[in-house]
């Protein structure tokens, strides 16, 4: 027995207008300082006030939000006592809002104790509204959240069906002015969600089609959104792709590229989408040692209508990996750790810690091929050098 969980999703042009009639009395917006300074908090508050709500906010969420920030925000949340909690922003703001929701309703539970089969009983005091301002994380459609513990620098990655938002409002106008680099980083995060959601060992009939559709949308529309920030057709399809991929991998899981990306990103403070996209081709080469019916990589070649899709499995798999690397080049993404300018000595010194972090990440356990410690070290080393994985 398993479950498929989804928020109610309002999407498309002018989706924000749905908030004008949202039932409720008090809404508390969780966002970051940059979005707040740019007027996003007030933009959402305007609609909520039209619905007759009193609005408060917490605008202190940092990238890769910390447990410590979440606890501080939860204190303000309790004092305001809302019936709607609004996660406004990228994955960091929405993840912080999810964790604060847990602390608001269950102050006896720490966010890092959240687990798939732990009953939380959320929804008795408040509901969660997620409003993404990037087309990437898919956090508006998942119960996953990633926090950073400042006491030791580790990333805490947890998931629960109960932390899936009640409502997601996906309005492409919120991504209109997204800078090129953030467009690329977040868009590639969608790609990794789609690939790993389709190929992890928790894949299923309900998530497969969502992941494949998201994959197709990324290849069709991400280069356009990157080239022209005002291409609203591309922006809308990428916003949809992010949510669709979120539904896909949120109802299966991710994989080794996420485990390595989380570990690397926590250590070197690199944006999440950039790190998981960097490691994806290396993880695919490593996993491709397994039979094609296990990896399912040839299916991706068919979904992308690659000329090699009807060739043998090894050729189709190699074509998919090459196509992903080509997309990353078109988006001017680094294809190796060395290309990020990180000194080898510093990287080598962090290898043991990154392996510990990666091995403690739940996503590593659902990769089709799980590396032993020596293999994981070699994967990190090959990714530094940009070498094709041959083991």
mmCIF file of C-alpha atoms in Angstrom, residues 149-326:
data_model
loop_
_atom_site.group_PDB
_atom_site.id
_atom_site.type_symbol
_atom_site.label_atom_id
_atom_site.label_comp_id
_atom_site.label_asym_id
_atom_site.label_seq_id
_atom_site.Cartn_x
_atom_site.Cartn_y
_atom_site.Cartn_z
ATOM 1 C CA UNK A 149 21.693 22.656 11.152
ATOM 2 C CA UNK A 150 24.123 25.482 11.882
ATOM 3 C CA UNK A 151 25.590 23.553 14.799
ATOM 4 C CA UNK A 152 27.364 21.102 12.483
ATOM 5 C CA UNK A 153 26.634 22.322 8.941
ATOM 6 C CA UNK A 154 24.702 19.222 7.903
ATOM 7 C CA UNK A 155 21.601 19.333 5.748
ATOM 8 C CA UNK A 156 18.511 17.794 7.286
ATOM 9 C CA UNK A 157 16.323 16.267 4.575
ATOM 10 C CA UNK A 158 12.934 14.948 5.716
ATOM 11 C CA UNK A 159 9.560 14.181 4.166
ATOM 12 C CA UNK A 160 5.980 13.607 5.257
ATOM 13 C CA UNK A 161 2.670 13.355 3.421
ATOM 14 C CA UNK A 162 1.251 15.740 6.001
ATOM 15 C CA UNK A 163 3.620 18.585 5.105
ATOM 16 C CA UNK A 164 2.338 18.732 1.534
ATOM 17 C CA UNK A 165 0.779 22.214 1.208
ATOM 18 C CA UNK A 166 -2.974 22.468 1.361
ATOM 19 C CA UNK A 167 -3.076 24.848 -1.598
ATOM 20 C CA UNK A 168 -0.509 25.867 -4.232
ATOM 21 C CA UNK A 169 -0.920 28.995 -6.340
ATOM 22 C CA UNK A 170 1.381 28.853 -9.379
ATOM 23 C CA UNK A 171 1.336 32.216 -11.168
ATOM 24 C CA UNK A 172 4.029 32.609 -13.880
ATOM 25 C CA UNK A 173 4.027 36.394 -13.463
ATOM 26 C CA UNK A 174 5.985 35.922 -10.231
ATOM 27 C CA UNK A 175 8.959 34.564 -12.235
ATOM 28 C CA UNK A 176 8.892 37.286 -14.906
ATOM 29 C CA UNK A 177 12.032 39.130 -13.768
ATOM 30 C CA UNK A 178 13.975 36.092 -12.584
ATOM 31 C CA UNK A 179 17.704 36.551 -13.393
ATOM 32 C CA UNK A 180 19.258 34.250 -15.994
ATOM 33 C CA UNK A 181 21.430 32.375 -13.520
ATOM 34 C CA UNK A 182 18.535 31.648 -11.163
ATOM 35 C CA UNK A 183 16.363 30.654 -14.129
ATOM 36 C CA UNK A 184 19.014 28.109 -15.136
ATOM 37 C CA UNK A 185 19.714 26.799 -11.635
ATOM 38 C CA UNK A 186 16.065 26.332 -10.729
ATOM 39 C CA UNK A 187 15.098 24.994 -14.145
ATOM 40 C CA UNK A 188 17.778 22.331 -13.955
ATOM 41 C CA UNK A 189 16.460 21.368 -10.538
ATOM 42 C CA UNK A 190 13.212 20.479 -12.332
ATOM 43 C CA UNK A 191 15.214 18.301 -14.728
ATOM 44 C CA UNK A 192 16.860 16.374 -11.892
ATOM 45 C CA UNK A 193 13.535 15.896 -10.108
ATOM 46 C CA UNK A 194 12.027 14.484 -13.292
ATOM 47 C CA UNK A 195 14.917 12.114 -14.032
ATOM 48 C CA UNK A 196 15.378 10.846 -10.491
ATOM 49 C CA UNK A 197 11.652 10.671 -9.782
ATOM 50 C CA UNK A 198 11.272 8.397 -12.808
ATOM 51 C CA UNK A 199 14.335 6.227 -12.138
ATOM 52 C CA UNK A 200 14.496 5.829 -8.353
ATOM 53 C CA UNK A 201 13.409 2.556 -6.788
ATOM 54 C CA UNK A 202 10.208 4.120 -5.376
ATOM 55 C CA UNK A 203 8.949 4.991 -8.873
ATOM 56 C CA UNK A 204 5.365 4.035 -9.560
ATOM 57 C CA UNK A 205 2.597 4.210 -12.153
ATOM 58 C CA UNK A 206 1.151 7.397 -10.670
ATOM 59 C CA UNK A 207 4.395 9.400 -10.744
ATOM 60 C CA UNK A 208 5.932 8.092 -13.993
ATOM 61 C CA UNK A 209 3.882 10.136 -16.442
ATOM 62 C CA UNK A 210 4.312 13.324 -14.422
ATOM 63 C CA UNK A 211 8.086 12.954 -14.436
ATOM 64 C CA UNK A 212 8.264 12.296 -18.182
ATOM 65 C CA UNK A 213 6.019 15.265 -18.985
ATOM 66 C CA UNK A 214 8.105 17.555 -16.800
ATOM 67 C CA UNK A 215 11.250 16.314 -18.559
ATOM 68 C CA UNK A 216 9.793 17.199 -21.949
ATOM 69 C CA UNK A 217 8.717 20.662 -20.805
ATOM 70 C CA UNK A 218 12.194 21.442 -19.452
ATOM 71 C CA UNK A 219 13.939 20.645 -22.721
ATOM 72 C CA UNK A 220 11.348 22.564 -24.728
ATOM 73 C CA UNK A 221 10.988 25.683 -22.619
ATOM 74 C CA UNK A 222 13.955 26.160 -20.277
ATOM 75 C CA UNK A 223 16.340 27.387 -23.020
ATOM 76 C CA UNK A 224 13.689 29.907 -24.075
ATOM 77 C CA UNK A 225 13.085 31.148 -20.536
ATOM 78 C CA UNK A 226 16.854 31.456 -20.056
ATOM 79 C CA UNK A 227 17.333 33.413 -23.289
ATOM 80 C CA UNK A 228 14.399 35.786 -22.792
ATOM 81 C CA UNK A 229 13.084 36.577 -19.292
ATOM 82 C CA UNK A 230 9.975 38.128 -20.836
ATOM 83 C CA UNK A 231 8.963 35.015 -22.802
ATOM 84 C CA UNK A 232 5.831 34.411 -20.746
ATOM 85 C CA UNK A 233 4.815 31.291 -22.645
ATOM 86 C CA UNK A 234 8.118 29.699 -21.647
ATOM 87 C CA UNK A 235 7.787 31.046 -18.098
ATOM 88 C CA UNK A 236 4.318 29.571 -17.717
ATOM 89 C CA UNK A 237 5.323 26.149 -19.007
ATOM 90 C CA UNK A 238 8.407 26.101 -16.754
ATOM 91 C CA UNK A 239 6.296 27.069 -13.743
ATOM 92 C CA UNK A 240 3.974 24.173 -14.597
ATOM 93 C CA UNK A 241 6.941 21.840 -15.144
ATOM 94 C CA UNK A 242 8.316 22.609 -11.690
ATOM 95 C CA UNK A 243 5.007 21.767 -10.028
ATOM 96 C CA UNK A 244 4.448 18.683 -12.203
ATOM 97 C CA UNK A 245 7.936 17.381 -11.392
ATOM 98 C CA UNK A 246 7.259 18.134 -7.736
ATOM 99 C CA UNK A 247 4.158 15.967 -7.884
ATOM 100 C CA UNK A 248 6.191 13.283 -9.643
ATOM 101 C CA UNK A 249 9.231 12.976 -7.431
ATOM 102 C CA UNK A 250 7.233 13.991 -4.357
ATOM 103 C CA UNK A 251 5.219 10.806 -4.803
ATOM 104 C CA UNK A 252 8.245 8.649 -5.598
ATOM 105 C CA UNK A 253 11.557 10.112 -4.410
ATOM 106 C CA UNK A 254 14.795 11.539 -5.754
ATOM 107 C CA UNK A 255 18.162 9.767 -5.856
ATOM 108 C CA UNK A 256 21.941 9.865 -5.534
ATOM 109 C CA UNK A 257 22.398 13.179 -7.376
ATOM 110 C CA UNK A 258 20.338 14.779 -4.627
ATOM 111 C CA UNK A 259 22.315 13.082 -1.866
ATOM 112 C CA UNK A 260 25.616 14.237 -3.362
ATOM 113 C CA UNK A 261 24.238 17.661 -4.223
ATOM 114 C CA UNK A 262 22.919 18.201 -0.720
ATOM 115 C CA UNK A 263 26.284 17.218 0.772
ATOM 116 C CA UNK A 264 28.307 19.346 -1.630
ATOM 117 C CA UNK A 265 25.978 22.334 -1.409
ATOM 118 C CA UNK A 266 25.988 22.310 2.384
ATOM 119 C CA UNK A 267 29.780 22.232 2.436
ATOM 120 C CA UNK A 268 30.525 24.849 -0.229
ATOM 121 C CA UNK A 269 27.328 26.945 -0.150
ATOM 122 C CA UNK A 270 26.436 26.382 -3.814
ATOM 123 C CA UNK A 271 22.802 26.794 -4.970
ATOM 124 C CA UNK A 272 20.839 23.553 -4.815
ATOM 125 C CA UNK A 273 19.777 23.339 -8.469
ATOM 126 C CA UNK A 274 23.323 23.896 -9.667
ATOM 127 C CA UNK A 275 24.730 21.163 -7.419
ATOM 128 C CA UNK A 276 22.218 18.422 -8.209
ATOM 129 C CA UNK A 277 22.450 19.177 -11.941
ATOM 130 C CA UNK A 278 26.237 18.972 -11.750
ATOM 131 C CA UNK A 279 26.185 15.491 -10.223
ATOM 132 C CA UNK A 280 23.304 14.059 -12.283
ATOM 133 C CA UNK A 281 25.300 12.934 -15.367
ATOM 134 C CA UNK A 282 27.960 11.293 -13.174
ATOM 135 C CA UNK A 283 25.307 9.488 -11.134
ATOM 136 C CA UNK A 284 23.627 8.320 -14.349
ATOM 137 C CA UNK A 285 26.939 6.973 -15.698
ATOM 138 C CA UNK A 286 27.505 5.160 -12.391
ATOM 139 C CA UNK A 287 23.982 3.727 -12.310
ATOM 140 C CA UNK A 288 24.089 2.743 -15.996
ATOM 141 C CA UNK A 289 26.236 -0.267 -15.036
ATOM 142 C CA UNK A 290 22.920 -1.905 -14.110
ATOM 143 C CA UNK A 291 20.550 -3.424 -16.712
ATOM 144 C CA UNK A 292 18.430 -0.963 -18.678
ATOM 145 C CA UNK A 293 15.194 -2.374 -17.278
ATOM 146 C CA UNK A 294 16.448 -1.287 -13.840
ATOM 147 C CA UNK A 295 17.809 2.147 -14.751
ATOM 148 C CA UNK A 296 15.016 2.970 -17.250
ATOM 149 C CA UNK A 297 17.316 5.483 -18.940
ATOM 150 C CA UNK A 298 16.354 4.394 -22.474
ATOM 151 C CA UNK A 299 12.781 5.458 -21.635
ATOM 152 C CA UNK A 300 14.078 9.004 -21.259
ATOM 153 C CA UNK A 301 15.536 8.856 -24.755
ATOM 154 C CA UNK A 302 12.090 7.932 -26.095
ATOM 155 C CA UNK A 303 10.427 10.721 -24.095
ATOM 156 C CA UNK A 304 12.870 13.231 -25.590
ATOM 157 C CA UNK A 305 12.490 11.710 -29.068
ATOM 158 C CA UNK A 306 16.240 11.320 -29.455
ATOM 159 C CA UNK A 307 17.436 9.673 -32.698
ATOM 160 C CA UNK A 308 19.242 7.047 -30.604
ATOM 161 C CA UNK A 309 16.050 6.031 -28.752
ATOM 162 C CA UNK A 310 15.587 2.957 -30.955
ATOM 163 C CA UNK A 311 19.213 1.873 -30.748
ATOM 164 C CA UNK A 312 20.534 -0.564 -28.132
ATOM 165 C CA UNK A 313 20.134 0.359 -24.457
ATOM 166 C CA UNK A 314 23.735 1.472 -23.956
ATOM 167 C CA UNK A 315 23.599 3.816 -26.945
ATOM 168 C CA UNK A 316 20.253 5.283 -25.859
ATOM 169 C CA UNK A 317 21.514 5.794 -22.326
ATOM 170 C CA UNK A 318 24.695 7.499 -23.514
ATOM 171 C CA UNK A 319 22.600 9.769 -25.737
ATOM 172 C CA UNK A 320 20.412 10.847 -22.807
ATOM 173 C CA UNK A 321 23.434 11.681 -20.659
ATOM 174 C CA UNK A 322 25.067 13.594 -23.533
ATOM 175 C CA UNK A 323 21.811 15.495 -24.146
ATOM 176 C CA UNK A 324 21.623 16.524 -20.497
ATOM 177 C CA UNK A 325 25.224 17.744 -20.550
ATOM 178 C CA UNK A 326 24.521 19.637 -23.763
#
